[in-house]
XYZ file of C-alpha atoms in Angstrom:
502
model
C 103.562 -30.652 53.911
C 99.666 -30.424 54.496
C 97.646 -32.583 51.313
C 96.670 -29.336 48.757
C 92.797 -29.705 49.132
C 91.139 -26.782 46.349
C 87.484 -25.795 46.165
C 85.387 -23.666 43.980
C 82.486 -21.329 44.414
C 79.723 -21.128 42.028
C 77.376 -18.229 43.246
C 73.927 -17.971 41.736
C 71.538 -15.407 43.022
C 71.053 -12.137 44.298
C 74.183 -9.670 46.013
C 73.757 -11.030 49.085
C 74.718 -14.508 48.525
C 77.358 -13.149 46.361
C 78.662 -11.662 50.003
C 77.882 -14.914 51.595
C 80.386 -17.187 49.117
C 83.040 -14.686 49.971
C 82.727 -15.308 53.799
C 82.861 -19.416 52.913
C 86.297 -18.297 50.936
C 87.887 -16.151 53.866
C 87.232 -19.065 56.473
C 87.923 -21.816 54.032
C 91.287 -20.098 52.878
C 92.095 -19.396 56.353
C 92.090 -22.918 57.108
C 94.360 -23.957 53.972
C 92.421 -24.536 51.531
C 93.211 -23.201 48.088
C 90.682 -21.605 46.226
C 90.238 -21.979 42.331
C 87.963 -20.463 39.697
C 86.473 -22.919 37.787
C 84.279 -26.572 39.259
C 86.584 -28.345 37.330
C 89.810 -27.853 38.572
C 88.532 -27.795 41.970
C 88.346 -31.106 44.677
C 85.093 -29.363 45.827
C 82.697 -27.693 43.672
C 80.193 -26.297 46.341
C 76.918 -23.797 45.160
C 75.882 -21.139 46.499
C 72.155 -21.601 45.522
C 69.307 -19.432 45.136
C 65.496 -20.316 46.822
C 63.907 -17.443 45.724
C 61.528 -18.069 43.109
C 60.879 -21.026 40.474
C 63.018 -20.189 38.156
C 65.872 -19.374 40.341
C 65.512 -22.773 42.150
C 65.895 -24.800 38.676
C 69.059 -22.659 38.297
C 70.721 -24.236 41.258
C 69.742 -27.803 40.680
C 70.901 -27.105 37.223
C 74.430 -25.729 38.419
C 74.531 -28.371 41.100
C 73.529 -31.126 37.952
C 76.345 -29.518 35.784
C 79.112 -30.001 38.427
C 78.324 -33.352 39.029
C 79.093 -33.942 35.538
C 82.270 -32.963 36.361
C 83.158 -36.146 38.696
C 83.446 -37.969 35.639
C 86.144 -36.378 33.457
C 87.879 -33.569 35.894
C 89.325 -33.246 39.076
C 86.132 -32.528 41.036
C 85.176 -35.441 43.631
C 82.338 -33.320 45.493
C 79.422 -31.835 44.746
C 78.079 -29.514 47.866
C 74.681 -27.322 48.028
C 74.906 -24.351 50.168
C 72.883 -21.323 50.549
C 69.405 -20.316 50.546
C 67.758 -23.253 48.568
C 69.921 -26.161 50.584
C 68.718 -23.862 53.597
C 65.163 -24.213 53.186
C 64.963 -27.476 51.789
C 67.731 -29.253 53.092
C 67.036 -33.375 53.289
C 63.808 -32.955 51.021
C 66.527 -31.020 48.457
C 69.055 -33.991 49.582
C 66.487 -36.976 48.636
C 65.409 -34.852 45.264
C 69.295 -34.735 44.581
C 71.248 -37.236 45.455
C 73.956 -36.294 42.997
C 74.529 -33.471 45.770
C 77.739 -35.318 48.163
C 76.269 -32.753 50.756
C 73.428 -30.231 51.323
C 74.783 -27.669 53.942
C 72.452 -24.809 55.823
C 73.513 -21.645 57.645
C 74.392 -23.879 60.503
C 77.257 -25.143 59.288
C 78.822 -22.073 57.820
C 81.099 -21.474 61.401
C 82.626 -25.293 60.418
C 82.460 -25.114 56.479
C 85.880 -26.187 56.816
C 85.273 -29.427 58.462
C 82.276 -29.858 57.069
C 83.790 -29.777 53.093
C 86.633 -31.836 54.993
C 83.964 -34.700 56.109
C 82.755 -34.819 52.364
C 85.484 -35.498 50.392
C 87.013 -37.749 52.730
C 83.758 -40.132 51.972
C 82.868 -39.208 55.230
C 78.420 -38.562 55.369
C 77.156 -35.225 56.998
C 73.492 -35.386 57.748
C 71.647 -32.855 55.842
C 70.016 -30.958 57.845
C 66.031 -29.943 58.715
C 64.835 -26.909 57.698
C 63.408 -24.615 60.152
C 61.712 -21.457 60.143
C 64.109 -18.979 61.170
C 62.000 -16.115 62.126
C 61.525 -18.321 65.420
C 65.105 -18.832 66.116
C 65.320 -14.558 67.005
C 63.804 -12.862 70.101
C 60.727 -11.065 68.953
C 61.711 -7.597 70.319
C 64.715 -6.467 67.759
C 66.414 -5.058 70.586
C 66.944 -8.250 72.357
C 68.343 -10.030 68.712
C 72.016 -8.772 68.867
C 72.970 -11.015 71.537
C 70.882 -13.761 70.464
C 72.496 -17.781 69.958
C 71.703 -18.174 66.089
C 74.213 -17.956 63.012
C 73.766 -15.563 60.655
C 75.865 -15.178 57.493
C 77.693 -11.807 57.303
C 77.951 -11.818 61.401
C 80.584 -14.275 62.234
C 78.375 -15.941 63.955
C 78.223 -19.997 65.396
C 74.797 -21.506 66.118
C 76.246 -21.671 69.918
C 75.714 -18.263 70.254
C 79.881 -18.241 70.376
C 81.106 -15.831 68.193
C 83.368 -17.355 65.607
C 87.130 -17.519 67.025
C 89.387 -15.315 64.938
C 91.416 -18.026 62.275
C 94.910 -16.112 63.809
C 96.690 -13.210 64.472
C 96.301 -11.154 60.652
C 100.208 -11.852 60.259
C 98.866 -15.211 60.164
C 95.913 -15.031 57.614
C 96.484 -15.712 54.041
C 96.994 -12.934 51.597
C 93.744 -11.250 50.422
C 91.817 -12.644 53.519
C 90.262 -10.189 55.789
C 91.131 -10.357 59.412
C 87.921 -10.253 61.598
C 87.953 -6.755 62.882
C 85.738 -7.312 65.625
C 83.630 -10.469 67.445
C 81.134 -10.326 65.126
C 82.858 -9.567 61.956
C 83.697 -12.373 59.039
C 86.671 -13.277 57.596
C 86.113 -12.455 54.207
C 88.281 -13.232 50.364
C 87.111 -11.599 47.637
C 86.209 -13.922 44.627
C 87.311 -11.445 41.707
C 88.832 -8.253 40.928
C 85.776 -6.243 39.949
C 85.946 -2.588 41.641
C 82.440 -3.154 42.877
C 81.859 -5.099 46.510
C 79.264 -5.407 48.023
C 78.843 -5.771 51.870
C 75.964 -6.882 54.080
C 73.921 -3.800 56.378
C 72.116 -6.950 58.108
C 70.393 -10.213 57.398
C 66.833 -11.676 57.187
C 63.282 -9.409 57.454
C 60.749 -8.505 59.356
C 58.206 -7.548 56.760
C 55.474 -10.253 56.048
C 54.690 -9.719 52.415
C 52.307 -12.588 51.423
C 54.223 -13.970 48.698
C 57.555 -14.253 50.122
C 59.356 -17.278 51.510
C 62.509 -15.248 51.811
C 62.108 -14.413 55.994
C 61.317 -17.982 56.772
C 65.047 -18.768 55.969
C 66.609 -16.207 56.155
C 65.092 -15.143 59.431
C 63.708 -12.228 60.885
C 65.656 -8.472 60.761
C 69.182 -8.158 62.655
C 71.761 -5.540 61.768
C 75.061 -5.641 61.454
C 77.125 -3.188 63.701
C 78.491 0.192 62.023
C 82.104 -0.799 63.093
C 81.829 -3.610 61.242
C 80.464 -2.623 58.334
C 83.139 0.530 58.223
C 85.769 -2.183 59.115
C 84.872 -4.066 56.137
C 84.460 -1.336 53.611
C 88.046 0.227 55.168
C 89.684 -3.773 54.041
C 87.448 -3.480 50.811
C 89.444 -0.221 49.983
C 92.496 -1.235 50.488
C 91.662 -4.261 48.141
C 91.259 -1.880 45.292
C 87.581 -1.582 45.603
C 86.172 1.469 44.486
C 82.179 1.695 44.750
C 80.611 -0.248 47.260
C 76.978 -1.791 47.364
C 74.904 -1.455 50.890
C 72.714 -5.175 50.729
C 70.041 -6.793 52.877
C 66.695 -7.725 52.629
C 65.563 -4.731 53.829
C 67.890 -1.621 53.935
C 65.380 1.027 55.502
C 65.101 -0.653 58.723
C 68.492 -0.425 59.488
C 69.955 0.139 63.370
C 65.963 -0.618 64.650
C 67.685 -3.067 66.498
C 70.683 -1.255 67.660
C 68.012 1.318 69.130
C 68.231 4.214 65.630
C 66.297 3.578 63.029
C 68.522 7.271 61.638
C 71.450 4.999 62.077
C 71.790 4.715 58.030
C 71.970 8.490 57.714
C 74.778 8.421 59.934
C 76.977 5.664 58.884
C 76.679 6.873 54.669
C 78.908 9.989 55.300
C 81.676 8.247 57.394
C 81.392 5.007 54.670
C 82.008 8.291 52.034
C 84.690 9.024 54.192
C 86.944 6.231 54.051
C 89.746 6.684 51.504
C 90.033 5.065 48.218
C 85.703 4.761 47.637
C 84.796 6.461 45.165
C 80.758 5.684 45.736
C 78.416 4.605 48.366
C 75.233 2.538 46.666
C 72.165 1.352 48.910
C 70.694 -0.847 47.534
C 66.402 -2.676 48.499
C 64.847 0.148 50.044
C 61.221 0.313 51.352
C 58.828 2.512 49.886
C 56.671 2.935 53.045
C 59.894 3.159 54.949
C 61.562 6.049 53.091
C 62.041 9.047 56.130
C 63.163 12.613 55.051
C 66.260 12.486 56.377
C 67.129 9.650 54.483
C 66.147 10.827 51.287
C 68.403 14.304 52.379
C 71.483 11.962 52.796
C 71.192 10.193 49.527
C 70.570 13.060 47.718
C 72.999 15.239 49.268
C 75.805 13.437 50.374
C 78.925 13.509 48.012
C 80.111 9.846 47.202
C 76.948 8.826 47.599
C 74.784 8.186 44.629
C 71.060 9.536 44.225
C 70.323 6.245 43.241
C 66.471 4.496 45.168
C 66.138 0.681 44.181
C 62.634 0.762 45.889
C 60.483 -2.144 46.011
C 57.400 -1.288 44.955
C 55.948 -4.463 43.164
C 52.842 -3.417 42.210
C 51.114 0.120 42.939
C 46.803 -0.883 42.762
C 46.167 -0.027 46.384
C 43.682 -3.390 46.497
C 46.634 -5.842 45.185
C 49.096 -4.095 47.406
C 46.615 -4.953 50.318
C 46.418 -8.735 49.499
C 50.571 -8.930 49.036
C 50.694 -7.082 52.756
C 52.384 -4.112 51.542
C 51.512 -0.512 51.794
C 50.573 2.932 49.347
C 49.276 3.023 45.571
C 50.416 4.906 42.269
C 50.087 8.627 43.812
C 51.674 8.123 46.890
C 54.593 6.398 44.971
C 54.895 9.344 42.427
C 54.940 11.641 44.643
C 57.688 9.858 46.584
C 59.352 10.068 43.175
C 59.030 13.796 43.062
C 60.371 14.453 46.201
C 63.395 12.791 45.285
C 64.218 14.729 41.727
C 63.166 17.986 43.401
C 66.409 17.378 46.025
C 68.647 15.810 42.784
C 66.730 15.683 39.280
C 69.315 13.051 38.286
C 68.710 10.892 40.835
C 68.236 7.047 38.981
C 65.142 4.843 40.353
C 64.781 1.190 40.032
C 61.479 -1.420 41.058
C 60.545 -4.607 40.280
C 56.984 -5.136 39.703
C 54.794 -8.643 40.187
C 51.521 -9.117 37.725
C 49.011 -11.976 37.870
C 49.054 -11.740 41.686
C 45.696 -13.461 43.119
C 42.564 -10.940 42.610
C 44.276 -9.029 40.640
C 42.048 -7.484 37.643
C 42.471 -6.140 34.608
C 41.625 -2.550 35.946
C 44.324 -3.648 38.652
C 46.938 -3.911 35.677
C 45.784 -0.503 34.249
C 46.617 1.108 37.032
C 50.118 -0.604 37.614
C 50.684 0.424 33.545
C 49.944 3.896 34.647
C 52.334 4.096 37.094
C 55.314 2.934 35.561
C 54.170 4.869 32.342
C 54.560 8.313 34.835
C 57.228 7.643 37.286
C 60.045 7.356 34.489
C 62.073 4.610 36.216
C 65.421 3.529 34.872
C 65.119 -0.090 35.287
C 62.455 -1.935 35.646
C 61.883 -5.460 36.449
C 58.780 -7.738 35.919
C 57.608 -11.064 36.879
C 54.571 -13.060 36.593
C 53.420 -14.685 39.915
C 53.703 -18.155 40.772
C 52.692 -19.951 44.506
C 55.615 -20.236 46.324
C 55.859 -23.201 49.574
C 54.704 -21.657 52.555
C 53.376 -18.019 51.477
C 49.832 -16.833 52.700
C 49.413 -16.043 48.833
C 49.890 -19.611 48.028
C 46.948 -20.389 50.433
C 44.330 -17.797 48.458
C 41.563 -18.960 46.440
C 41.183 -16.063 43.593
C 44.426 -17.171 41.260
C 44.621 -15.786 38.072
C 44.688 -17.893 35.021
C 48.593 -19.338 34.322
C 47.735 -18.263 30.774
C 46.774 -14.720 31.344
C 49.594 -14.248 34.018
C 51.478 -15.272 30.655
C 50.119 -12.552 28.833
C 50.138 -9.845 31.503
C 53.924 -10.432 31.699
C 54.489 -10.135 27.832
C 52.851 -7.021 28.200
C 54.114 -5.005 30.711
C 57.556 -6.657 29.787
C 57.153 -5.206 26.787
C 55.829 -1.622 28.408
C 58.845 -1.564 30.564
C 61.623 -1.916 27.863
C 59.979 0.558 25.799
C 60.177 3.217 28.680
C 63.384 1.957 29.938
C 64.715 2.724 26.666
C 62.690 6.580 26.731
C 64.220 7.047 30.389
C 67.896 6.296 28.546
C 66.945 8.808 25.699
C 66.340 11.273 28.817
C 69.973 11.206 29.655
C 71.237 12.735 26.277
C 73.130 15.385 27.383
C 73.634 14.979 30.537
C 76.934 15.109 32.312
C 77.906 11.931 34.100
C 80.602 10.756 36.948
C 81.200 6.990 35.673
C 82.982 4.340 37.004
C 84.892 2.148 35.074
C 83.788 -1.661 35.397
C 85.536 -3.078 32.595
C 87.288 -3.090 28.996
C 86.689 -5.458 26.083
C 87.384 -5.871 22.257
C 83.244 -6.137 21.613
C 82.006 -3.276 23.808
C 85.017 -0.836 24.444
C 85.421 0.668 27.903
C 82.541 0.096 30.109
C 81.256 1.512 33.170
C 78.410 2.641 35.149
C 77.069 5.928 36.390
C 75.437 6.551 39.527
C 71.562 5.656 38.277
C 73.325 2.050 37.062
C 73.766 -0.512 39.580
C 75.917 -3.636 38.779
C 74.092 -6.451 36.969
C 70.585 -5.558 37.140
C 70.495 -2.137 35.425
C 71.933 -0.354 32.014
C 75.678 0.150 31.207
C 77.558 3.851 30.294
C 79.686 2.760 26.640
C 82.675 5.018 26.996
C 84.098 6.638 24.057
C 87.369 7.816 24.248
C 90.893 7.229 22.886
C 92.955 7.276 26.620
C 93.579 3.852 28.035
C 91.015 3.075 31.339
C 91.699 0.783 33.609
C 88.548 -0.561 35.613
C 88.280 1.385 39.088
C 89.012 4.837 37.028
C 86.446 7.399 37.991
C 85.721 9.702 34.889
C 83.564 12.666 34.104
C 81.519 11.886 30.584
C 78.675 13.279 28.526
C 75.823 11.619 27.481
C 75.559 11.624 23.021
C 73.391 8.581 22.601
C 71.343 5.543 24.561
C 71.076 2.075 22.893
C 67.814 0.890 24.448
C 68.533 1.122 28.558
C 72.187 1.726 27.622
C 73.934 5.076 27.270
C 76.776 6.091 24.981
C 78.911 9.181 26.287
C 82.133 10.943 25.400
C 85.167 11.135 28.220
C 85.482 14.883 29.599
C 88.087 14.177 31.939
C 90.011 11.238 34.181
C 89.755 11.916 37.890
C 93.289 12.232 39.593
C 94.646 12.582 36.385
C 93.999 16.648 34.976
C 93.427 15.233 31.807
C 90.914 16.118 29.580
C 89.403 14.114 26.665
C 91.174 16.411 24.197
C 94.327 16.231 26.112
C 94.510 12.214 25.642
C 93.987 12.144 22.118
């Protein structure tokens, strides 16, 4: 009998990398190794980390740090780093850390296997040097599909071989996704939420001045329709119910595969596939948003009105300087094209202040716009240099103490419309999802405008017993800040009504 080797996942960081642990757990359980939930019971603790921004980055170290601690008084003997921070650091991340047993880039994802193997036999696997992996991809997005790089999500090896299939799916363990085509990943799922999400493509071609993400994550390739419908059709049939469309950059979906309409094709026949209950697309490009596009998520049943569109900022001279595109009126009025076609559509946006040159009339005019456009969620951070950005590289930096106070403030701004935009919703008739149940909050869920983690919650009131994955019609009787509070009408596939379960 094989030596029981178990490892542990500890994800930190956006959707994405939450898809990109799952991939390490279909390959690594279709090699034999068992998968645990918690660092401690676990041979191999490895972390999924997140490069992003400051804050995220002392995250990682810190969950790397904490399962070190671990070699000491549990079972864990290794400590790996994977994911975007070990990708663009990599030995300077190693040297910084050497309570790290092994910092592992994209690279290695096709041989994670071996690699962990290596490890925790004492064996040494070079860490290795980051790259910019914009240059690693044909410039013309047609000629990427074929192109000899790996790319999480894409079953990919750094050969340009796709990844050979782990067996026949007779042979794959249970819950383990068989690779339904050359380029599609073996996949475990790493809970029992109803929500998945699954990768559209990977990296960006955008060249906003204060992200690092495209220099390791690479530039824009997407991932075939087949595959993604493959995936969602597995996803189903693992009890999912809603699933979440990621990538850096949804709206330039199927440039490469030669239609940029691809999207607007492939959200009916993902609507399609039996046992989803809701389609959910998530980072969307303001200056990328086409008609058609808008028609489909607005129109489309099983797919939620719901527009997570990056605006960061909307003063058309900051906007310049970060590289992007439009200003508050062109953004509003993208707003009000949407709620004309579905007037409870939700809308989402982050927002940066104390970007270089930016003034306090600057900040007035961001104020205004989130002030008008009514957004559900709303997220705000205060700008800091990040390695290799042009922005890092500009001379006209705002204070670190009024970047302080700008944040405060418009933090502040946001949660007190947040919490108006909730107050909206009283009376209004939802289709919620339920996430989860609990002796502090009750039943749990989400409606379409509420996206998993990073926006508000529906409380559920209601006497009939609801198991997470239940799809229920409720009405909206209070909001508790960005959270609403509504009673049960009915339980889909069920013909019961509130006043019938009592």
């Amino acid at each position: 009998m094989p030596e029981r080797r178990t490892v542990a996942l500890v994800t930190l960081g956006c959707a994405r990398n939450e898809v990109d642990s799952e991939e390490l757990a279909g390959r690594l359980a279709a090699d034999g190794w068992e998968l645990v939930e918690e660092a401690a019971d676990a041979d191999v603790a490895v972390v999924n980390t997140c490069g992003f921004v400051e804050a995220a980055k002392k995250d990682s170290v810190d969950a790397l740090l904490e399962a070190n601690d671990l070699k000491d008084h549990g079972r864990t003997q290794s400590v790996v780093a994977v994911g975007c921070m070990a990708e663009r650091y990599g030995k300077e991340l190693a040297e910084a850390l050497p309570e790290a047993d092994g910092v592992l880039g994209f690279d290695d994802y096709g041989d994670i296997s071996g690699r962990l193997q290596t490890i925790l036999s004492g064996g040494i696997h070079a860490s290795h040097t980051p790259r910019d992996r914009r240059k690693l991809l044909p410039i013309s997005p047609a000629e990427r599909q074929d192109a000899a790089v790996a790319l999480p999500g894409h079953a990919q090896t750094v050969s340009g071989e796709p990844t050979p299939p782990a067996g026949p799916p007779e042979d794959l363990p249970e819950g383990v996704a068989p690779a339904s085509g050359p380029r599609a990943p073996l996949r475990r799922r790493l809970g029992s939420s109803p929500v998945a999400s699954v990768k559209l493509a990977s990296g960006c071609d955008r060249r906003c001045s204060f992200c690092a993400i495209p220099s390791f994550r690479g530039s824009f390739i997407s991932r075939r329709p087949s595959d993604v419908l493959g995936e969602t059709r597995w996803l189903a049939g693992e009890g999912v119910k809603e699933i979440m469309l990621v990538s850096e950059n949804n709206t330039s979906y199927g440039k490469d595969l030669g239609d940029i309409r691809l999207l607007e094709t492939l959200l009916p026949e993902l609507a399609a596939v039996d046992g989803i209950e809701r389609i959910r697309v998530s980072y969307l490009q303001p200056a990328e948003m086409r008609p058609g596009l808008i028609d489909v998520l607005t129109g489309t049943d099983k797919v939620a009105p719901y527009f997570d569109l990056s605006f960061q900022h909307s003063a058309p001279g900051v906007l310049r300087s970060m590289r992007r595109f439009g200003g508050t009126d062109s953004f509003l009025e993208l707003l009000e094209t949407i709620r004309t076609k579905a007037p409870q559509a939700g809308a989402r946006s982050n927002f940066i202040v104390g970007f270089p040159g930016e003034s306090e009339s600057d900040l007035a005019e961001l104020e205004r716009f989130i002030t008008e456009a009514r957004l559900d969620a709303i997220g705000v951070f205060g700008y800091s240099d990040e390695d290799g950005t042009e922005a890092a590289s500009y001379e006209d930096k705002v204070d670190p103490d009024v970047v302080a106070e700008r944040l405060a403030r418009v933090s502040r701004l946001a949660e007190e419309l947040t919490a108006q935009r909730a107050e909206e919703r009283i009376g209004e008739t939802l289709r919620v999802l339920v996430d989860r149940t609990d002796d502090e909050d009750g039943v749990v869920g989400r409606a379409a405008h509420q996206a998993p983690e990073t926006d508000g919650v529906t409380l559920l009131s209601t006497d009939q017993e609801l198991a997470p994955g239940r799809m229920v019609e409720a009405k909206v009787v209070a909001s508790e800040g960005v959270d609403l509070v509504a009673e049960v009408l009915s339980v889909e596939g069920t013909g019961c009504t509130e006043e019938a379960g009592r």
